[in-house]
Short mmCIF file of C-alpha atoms and ligand atoms in Angstrom, two decimals:
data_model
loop_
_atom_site.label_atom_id
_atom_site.label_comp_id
_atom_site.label_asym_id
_atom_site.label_seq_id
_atom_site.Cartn_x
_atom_site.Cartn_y
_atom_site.Cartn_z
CA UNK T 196 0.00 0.00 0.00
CA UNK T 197 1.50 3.29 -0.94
CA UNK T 198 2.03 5.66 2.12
CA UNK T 199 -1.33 8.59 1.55
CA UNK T 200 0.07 11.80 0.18
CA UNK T 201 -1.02 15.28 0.74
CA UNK T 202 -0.03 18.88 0.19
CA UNK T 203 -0.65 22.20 0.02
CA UNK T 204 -2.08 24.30 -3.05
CA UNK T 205 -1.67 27.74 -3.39
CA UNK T 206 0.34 30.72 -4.63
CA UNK T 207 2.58 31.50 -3.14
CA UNK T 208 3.28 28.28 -1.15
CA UNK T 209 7.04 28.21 -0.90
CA UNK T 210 6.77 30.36 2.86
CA UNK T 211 3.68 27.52 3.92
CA UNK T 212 4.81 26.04 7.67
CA UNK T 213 1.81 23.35 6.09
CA UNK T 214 4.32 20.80 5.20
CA UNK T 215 6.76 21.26 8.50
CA UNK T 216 3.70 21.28 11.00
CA UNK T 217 2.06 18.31 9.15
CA UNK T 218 5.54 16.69 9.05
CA UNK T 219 5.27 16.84 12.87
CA UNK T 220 2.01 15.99 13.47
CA UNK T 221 2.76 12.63 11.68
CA UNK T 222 5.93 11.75 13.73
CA UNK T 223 3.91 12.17 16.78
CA UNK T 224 0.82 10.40 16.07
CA UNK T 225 2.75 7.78 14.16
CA UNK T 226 0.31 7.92 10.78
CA UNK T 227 2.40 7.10 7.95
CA UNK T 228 1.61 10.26 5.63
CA UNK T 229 3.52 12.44 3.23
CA UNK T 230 2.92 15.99 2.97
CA UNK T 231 4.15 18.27 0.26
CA UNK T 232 3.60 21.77 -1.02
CA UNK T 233 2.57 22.87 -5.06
CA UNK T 234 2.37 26.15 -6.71
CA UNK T 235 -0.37 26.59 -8.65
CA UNK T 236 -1.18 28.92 -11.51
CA UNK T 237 -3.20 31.48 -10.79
CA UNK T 238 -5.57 30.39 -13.19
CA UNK T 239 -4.44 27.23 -12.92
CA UNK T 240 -6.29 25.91 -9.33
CA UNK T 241 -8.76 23.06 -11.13
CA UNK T 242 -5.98 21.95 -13.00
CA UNK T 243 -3.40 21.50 -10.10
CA UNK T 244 -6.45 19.99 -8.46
CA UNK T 245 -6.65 17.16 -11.31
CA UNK T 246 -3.27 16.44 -11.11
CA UNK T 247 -2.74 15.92 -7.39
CA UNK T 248 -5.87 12.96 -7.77
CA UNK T 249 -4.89 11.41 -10.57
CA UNK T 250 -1.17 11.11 -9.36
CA UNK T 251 0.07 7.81 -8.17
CA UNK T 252 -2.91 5.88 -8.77
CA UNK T 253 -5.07 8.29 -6.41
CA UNK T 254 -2.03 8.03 -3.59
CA UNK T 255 -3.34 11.73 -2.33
CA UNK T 256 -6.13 11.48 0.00
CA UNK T 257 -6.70 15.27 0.65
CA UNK T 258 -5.13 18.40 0.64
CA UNK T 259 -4.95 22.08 2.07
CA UNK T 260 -6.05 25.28 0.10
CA UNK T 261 -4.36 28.49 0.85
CA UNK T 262 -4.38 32.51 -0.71
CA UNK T 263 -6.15 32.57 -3.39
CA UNK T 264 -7.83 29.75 -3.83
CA UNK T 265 -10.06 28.92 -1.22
CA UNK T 266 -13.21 30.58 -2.35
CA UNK T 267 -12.56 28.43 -5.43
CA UNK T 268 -11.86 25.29 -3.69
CA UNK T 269 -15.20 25.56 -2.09
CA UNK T 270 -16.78 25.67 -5.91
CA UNK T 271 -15.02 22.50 -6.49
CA UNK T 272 -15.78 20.16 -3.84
CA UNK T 273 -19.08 17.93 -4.12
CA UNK T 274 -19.94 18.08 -0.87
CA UNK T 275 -19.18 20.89 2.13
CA UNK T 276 -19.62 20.80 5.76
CA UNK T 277 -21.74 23.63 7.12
CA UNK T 278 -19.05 25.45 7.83
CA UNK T 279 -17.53 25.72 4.89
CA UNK T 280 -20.84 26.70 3.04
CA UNK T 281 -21.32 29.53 5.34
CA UNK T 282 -17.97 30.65 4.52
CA UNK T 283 -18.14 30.03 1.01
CA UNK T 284 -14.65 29.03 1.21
CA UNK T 285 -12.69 25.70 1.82
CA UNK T 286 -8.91 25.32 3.20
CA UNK T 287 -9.44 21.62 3.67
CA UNK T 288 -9.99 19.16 0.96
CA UNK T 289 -10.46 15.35 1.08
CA UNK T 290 -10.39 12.60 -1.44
CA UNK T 291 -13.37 10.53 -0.69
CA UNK T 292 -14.33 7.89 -2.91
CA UNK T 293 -17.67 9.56 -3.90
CA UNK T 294 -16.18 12.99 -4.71
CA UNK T 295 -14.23 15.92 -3.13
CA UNK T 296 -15.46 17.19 0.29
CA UNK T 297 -14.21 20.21 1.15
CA UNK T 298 -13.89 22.16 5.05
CA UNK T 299 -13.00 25.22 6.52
CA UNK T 300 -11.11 24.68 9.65
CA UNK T 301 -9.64 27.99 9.87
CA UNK T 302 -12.32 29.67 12.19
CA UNK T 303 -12.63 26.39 14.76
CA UNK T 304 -8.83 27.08 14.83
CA UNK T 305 -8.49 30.75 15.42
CA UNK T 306 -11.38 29.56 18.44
CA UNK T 307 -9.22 26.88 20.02
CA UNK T 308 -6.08 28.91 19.59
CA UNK T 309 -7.67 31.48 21.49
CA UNK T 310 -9.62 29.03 24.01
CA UNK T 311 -6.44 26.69 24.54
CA UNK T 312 -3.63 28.63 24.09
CA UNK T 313 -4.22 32.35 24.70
CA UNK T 314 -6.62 30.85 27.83
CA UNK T 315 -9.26 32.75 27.16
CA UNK T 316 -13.28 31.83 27.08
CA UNK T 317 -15.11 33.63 24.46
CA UNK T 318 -18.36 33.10 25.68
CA UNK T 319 -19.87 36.13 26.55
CA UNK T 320 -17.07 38.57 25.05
CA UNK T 321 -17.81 41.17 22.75
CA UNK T 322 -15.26 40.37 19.44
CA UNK T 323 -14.40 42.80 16.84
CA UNK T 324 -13.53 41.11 13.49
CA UNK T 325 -11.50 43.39 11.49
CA UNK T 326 -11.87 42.61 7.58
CA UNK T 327 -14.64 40.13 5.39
CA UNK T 328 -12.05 38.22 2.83
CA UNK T 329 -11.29 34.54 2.83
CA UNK T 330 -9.63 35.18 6.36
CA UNK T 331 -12.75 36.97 8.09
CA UNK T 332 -15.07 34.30 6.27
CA UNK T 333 -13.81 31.11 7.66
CA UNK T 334 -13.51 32.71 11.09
CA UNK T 335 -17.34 34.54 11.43
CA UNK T 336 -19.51 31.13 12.15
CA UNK T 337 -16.97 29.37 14.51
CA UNK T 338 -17.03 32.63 16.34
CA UNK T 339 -20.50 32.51 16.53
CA UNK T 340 -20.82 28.81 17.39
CA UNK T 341 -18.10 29.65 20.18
CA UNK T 342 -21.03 32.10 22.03
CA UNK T 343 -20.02 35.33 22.10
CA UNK T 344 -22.32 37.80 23.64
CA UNK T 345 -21.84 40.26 20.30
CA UNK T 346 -19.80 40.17 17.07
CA UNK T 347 -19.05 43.22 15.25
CA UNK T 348 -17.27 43.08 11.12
CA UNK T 349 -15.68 45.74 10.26
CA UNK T 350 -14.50 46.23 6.84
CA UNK T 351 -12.57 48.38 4.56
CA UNK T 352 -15.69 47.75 1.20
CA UNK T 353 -18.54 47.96 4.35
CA UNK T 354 -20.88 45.70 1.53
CA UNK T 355 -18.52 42.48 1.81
CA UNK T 356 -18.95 43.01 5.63
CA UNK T 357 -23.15 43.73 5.99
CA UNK T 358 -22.72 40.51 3.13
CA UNK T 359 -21.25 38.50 5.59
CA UNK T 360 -22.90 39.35 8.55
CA UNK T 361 -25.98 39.22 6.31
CA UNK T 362 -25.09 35.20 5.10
CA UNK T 363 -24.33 34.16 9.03
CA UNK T 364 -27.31 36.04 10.31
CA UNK T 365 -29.55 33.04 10.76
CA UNK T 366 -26.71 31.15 13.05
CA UNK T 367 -26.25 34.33 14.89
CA UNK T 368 -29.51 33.82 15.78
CA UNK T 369 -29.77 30.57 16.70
CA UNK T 370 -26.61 31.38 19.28
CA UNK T 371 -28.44 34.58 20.90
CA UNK T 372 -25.54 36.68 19.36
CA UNK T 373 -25.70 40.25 17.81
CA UNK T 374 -23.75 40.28 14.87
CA UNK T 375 -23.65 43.57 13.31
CA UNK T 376 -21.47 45.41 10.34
CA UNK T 377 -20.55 47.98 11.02
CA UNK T 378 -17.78 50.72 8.63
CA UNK T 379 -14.41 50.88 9.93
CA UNK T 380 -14.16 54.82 10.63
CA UNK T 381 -17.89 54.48 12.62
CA UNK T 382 -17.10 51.22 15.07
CA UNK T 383 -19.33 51.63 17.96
CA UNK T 384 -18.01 50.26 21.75
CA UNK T 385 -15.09 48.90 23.14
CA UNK T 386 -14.15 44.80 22.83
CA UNK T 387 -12.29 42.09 24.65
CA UNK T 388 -11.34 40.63 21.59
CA UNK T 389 -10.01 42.36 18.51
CA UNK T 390 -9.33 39.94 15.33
CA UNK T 391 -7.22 41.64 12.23
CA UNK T 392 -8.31 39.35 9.50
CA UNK T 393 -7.10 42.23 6.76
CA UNK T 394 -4.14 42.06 4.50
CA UNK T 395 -3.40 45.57 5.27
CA UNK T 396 -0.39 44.78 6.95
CA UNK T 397 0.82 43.27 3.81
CA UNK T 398 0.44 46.44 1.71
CA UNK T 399 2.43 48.28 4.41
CA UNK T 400 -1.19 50.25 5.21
CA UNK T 401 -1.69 51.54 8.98
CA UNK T 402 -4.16 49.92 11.12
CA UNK T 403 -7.35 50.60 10.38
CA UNK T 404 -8.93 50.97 13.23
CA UNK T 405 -9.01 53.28 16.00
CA UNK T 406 -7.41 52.53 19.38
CA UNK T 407 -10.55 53.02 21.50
CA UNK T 408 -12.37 49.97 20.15
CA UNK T 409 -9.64 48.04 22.41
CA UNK T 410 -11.19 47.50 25.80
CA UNK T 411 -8.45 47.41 28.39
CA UNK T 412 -6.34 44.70 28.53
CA UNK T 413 -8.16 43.18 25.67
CA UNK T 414 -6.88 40.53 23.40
CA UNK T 415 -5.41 41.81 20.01
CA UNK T 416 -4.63 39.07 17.93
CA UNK T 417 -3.34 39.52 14.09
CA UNK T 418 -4.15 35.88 12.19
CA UNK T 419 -0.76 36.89 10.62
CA UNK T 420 2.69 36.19 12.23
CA UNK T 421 5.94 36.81 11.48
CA UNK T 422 6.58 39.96 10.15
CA UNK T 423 3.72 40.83 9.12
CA UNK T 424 1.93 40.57 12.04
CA UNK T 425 4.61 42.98 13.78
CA UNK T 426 2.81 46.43 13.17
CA UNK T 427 -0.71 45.17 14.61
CA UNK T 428 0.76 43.34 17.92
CA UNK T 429 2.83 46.81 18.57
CA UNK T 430 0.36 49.05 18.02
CA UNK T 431 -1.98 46.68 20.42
CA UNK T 432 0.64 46.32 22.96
CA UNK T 433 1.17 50.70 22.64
CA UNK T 434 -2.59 50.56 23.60
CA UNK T 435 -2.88 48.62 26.75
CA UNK T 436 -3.82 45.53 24.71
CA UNK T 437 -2.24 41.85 24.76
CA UNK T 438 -0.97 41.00 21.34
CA UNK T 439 -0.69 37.63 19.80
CA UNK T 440 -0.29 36.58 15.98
CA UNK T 441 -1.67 34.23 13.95
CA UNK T 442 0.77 31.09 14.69
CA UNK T 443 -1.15 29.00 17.00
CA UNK T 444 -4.13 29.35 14.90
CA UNK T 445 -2.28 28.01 11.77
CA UNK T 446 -1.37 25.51 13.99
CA UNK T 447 -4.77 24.66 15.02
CA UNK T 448 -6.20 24.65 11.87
CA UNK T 449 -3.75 22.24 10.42
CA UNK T 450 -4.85 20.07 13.85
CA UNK T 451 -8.75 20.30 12.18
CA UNK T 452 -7.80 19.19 8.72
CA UNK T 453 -4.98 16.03 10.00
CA UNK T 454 -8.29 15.23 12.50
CA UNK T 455 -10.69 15.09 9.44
CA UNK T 456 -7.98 13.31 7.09
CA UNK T 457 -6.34 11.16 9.85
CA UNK T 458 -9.13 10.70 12.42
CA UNK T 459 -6.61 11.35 15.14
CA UNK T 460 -6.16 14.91 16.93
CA UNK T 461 -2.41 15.76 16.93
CA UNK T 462 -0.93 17.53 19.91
CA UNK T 463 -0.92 21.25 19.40
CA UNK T 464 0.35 22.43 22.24
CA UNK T 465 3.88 21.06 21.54
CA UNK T 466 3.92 21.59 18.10
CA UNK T 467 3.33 25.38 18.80
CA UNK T 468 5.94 25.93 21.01
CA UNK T 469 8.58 23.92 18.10
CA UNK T 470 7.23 26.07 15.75
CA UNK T 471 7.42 29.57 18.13
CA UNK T 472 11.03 28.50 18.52
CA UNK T 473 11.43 27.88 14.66
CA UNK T 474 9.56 31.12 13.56
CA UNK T 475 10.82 33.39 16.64
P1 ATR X 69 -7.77 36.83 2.78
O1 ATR X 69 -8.13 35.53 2.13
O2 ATR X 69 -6.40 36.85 3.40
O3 ATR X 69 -8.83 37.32 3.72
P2 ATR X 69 -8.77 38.71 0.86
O4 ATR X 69 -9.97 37.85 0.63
O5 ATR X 69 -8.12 39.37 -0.30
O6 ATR X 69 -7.64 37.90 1.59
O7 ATR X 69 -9.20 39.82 1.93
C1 ATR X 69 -8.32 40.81 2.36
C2 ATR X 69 -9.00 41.65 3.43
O8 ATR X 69 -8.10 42.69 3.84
C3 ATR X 69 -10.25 42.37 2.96
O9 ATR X 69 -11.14 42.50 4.05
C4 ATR X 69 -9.70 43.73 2.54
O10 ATR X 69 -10.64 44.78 2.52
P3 ATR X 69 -11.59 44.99 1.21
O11 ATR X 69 -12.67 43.96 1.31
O12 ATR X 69 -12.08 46.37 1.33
O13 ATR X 69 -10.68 44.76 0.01
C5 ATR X 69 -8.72 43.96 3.65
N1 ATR X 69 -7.68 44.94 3.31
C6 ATR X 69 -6.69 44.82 2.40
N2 ATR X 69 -5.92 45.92 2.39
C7 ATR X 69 -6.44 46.78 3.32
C8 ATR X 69 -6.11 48.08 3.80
N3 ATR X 69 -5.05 48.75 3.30
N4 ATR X 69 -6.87 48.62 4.77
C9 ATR X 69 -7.93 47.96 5.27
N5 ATR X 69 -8.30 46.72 4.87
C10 ATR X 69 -7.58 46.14 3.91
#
């Protein structure tokens, strides 16, 4: 039996940790995978998709999806867990024998990152989710699922956020949370947890929020890291907040999609603190 393959697609995808945490997560569980990383076109997703499955006689099993292809990933896949339709997006694809079925685990692991790791509940918190791409997308309904007492978007084009808000309003809902949009110049209140899910680090743009919507000592966490998550963690810590980036959620993620490949939950917490060391 060949040993199950999988990778990550996207472009770029020569930075991805994917392959290293994955790598990782297999010597500790003991599941005999491979992991590797491919570059796809940018028109060229479908394709790279076709290749992956019909390589080896169908050795892959599944694969991740990173920028820019998730929304398109989620067009692809036969089948999507509720999650992933909500978000219109998938980061987690697997083989199954009936067709592609595609998940989002990015939002269940921003929630655990900051439930497990950070230590803090977010039941009952007031969260402020900065942005309404891919990022924002996959993170709205776990935050909602998670309780909070309110959720506010805020986005740079306000129609992607009142679209959002507008898609996840039923589950809001159902969880007894407010979930509002609301422009990023008019954000009303003060929160305990602040979420940059923009890319506006990445054009070198300043944050785009005001200070105030930090409540004090709240948590300020960038789903960036490395570099680019540098100008949002100072400005938090400058304001009285308690910064964090977006490493422990990549890590958690990648814990949600070896779970649904695998069936076995890897151990995060170890594989964090490797990787913190790694990254610095
Ligand atoms: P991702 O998959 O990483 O979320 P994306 O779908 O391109 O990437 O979304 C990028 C997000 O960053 C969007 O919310 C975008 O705002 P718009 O919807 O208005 O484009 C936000 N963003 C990018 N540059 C920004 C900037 N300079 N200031 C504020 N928000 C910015």
């Amino acid at each position: 039996m060949n040993t199950a393959l999988y990778c990550v697609i996207g472009n770029p995808v020569e930075h991805s940790r994917s392959p290293w945490i994955h790598a990782r997560f297999a010597q500790l569980t003991g599941q005999p995978i491979e992991y590797g990383r491919r570059l796809a076109q940018l028109d060229g997703f479908a394709q790279s998709l076709r290749a992956l499955r019909a390589q080896d006689d169908g050795r892959a099993r599944g694969c991740n999806v990173t920028v820019p292809f998730k929304f398109e990933a989620a067009q692809l896949a036969q089948r999507l867990s509720a999650r992933a339709q909500l978000a219109q997006a998938a980061n987690t694809l697997r083989f199954d024998t009936d067709g592609i079925y595609g998940d989002n685990t990015d939002g269940i692991g921003l929630v655990n990152d900051i439930t497990a790791h950070a230590g803090i509940a977010l039941a009952g918190r007031d969260v402020l989710l900065i942005g309404a791409g891919g990022a924002a997308a996959g993170a709205l309904g776990p935050l909602l699922e998670a309780g909070a007492r309110r959720v506010v978007i805020a986005n740079r084009t306000p129609q992607k956020a009142a679209a959002l808000a507008q898609r996840h309003a039923a589950l809001a809902q159902m969880r007894q949370v407010q979930l509002q949009a609301q422009p990023l110049d008019g954000i009303t209140g003060a929160f305990a947890i602040v979420i940059n899910a923009t890319a506006a680090s990445l054009c070198g743009a300043a944050i785009p929020v005001r200070a105030d919507v930090l409540a004090p000592g709240a948590l300020a966490l960038d789903m960036m890291y490395g570099p680019a998550a540098h100008g949002f963690m100072t400005w938090a810590r400058e304001h009285g907040a308690a910064p964090r980036d977006g490493l422990g959620m990549l890590v958690e993620q990648a814990a949600q999609s070896f779970l649904l490949w695998r069936g076995v939950r890897p151990p995060t917490a170890q594989v964090l603190s490797e990787l913190r060391a790694i990254v610095g």
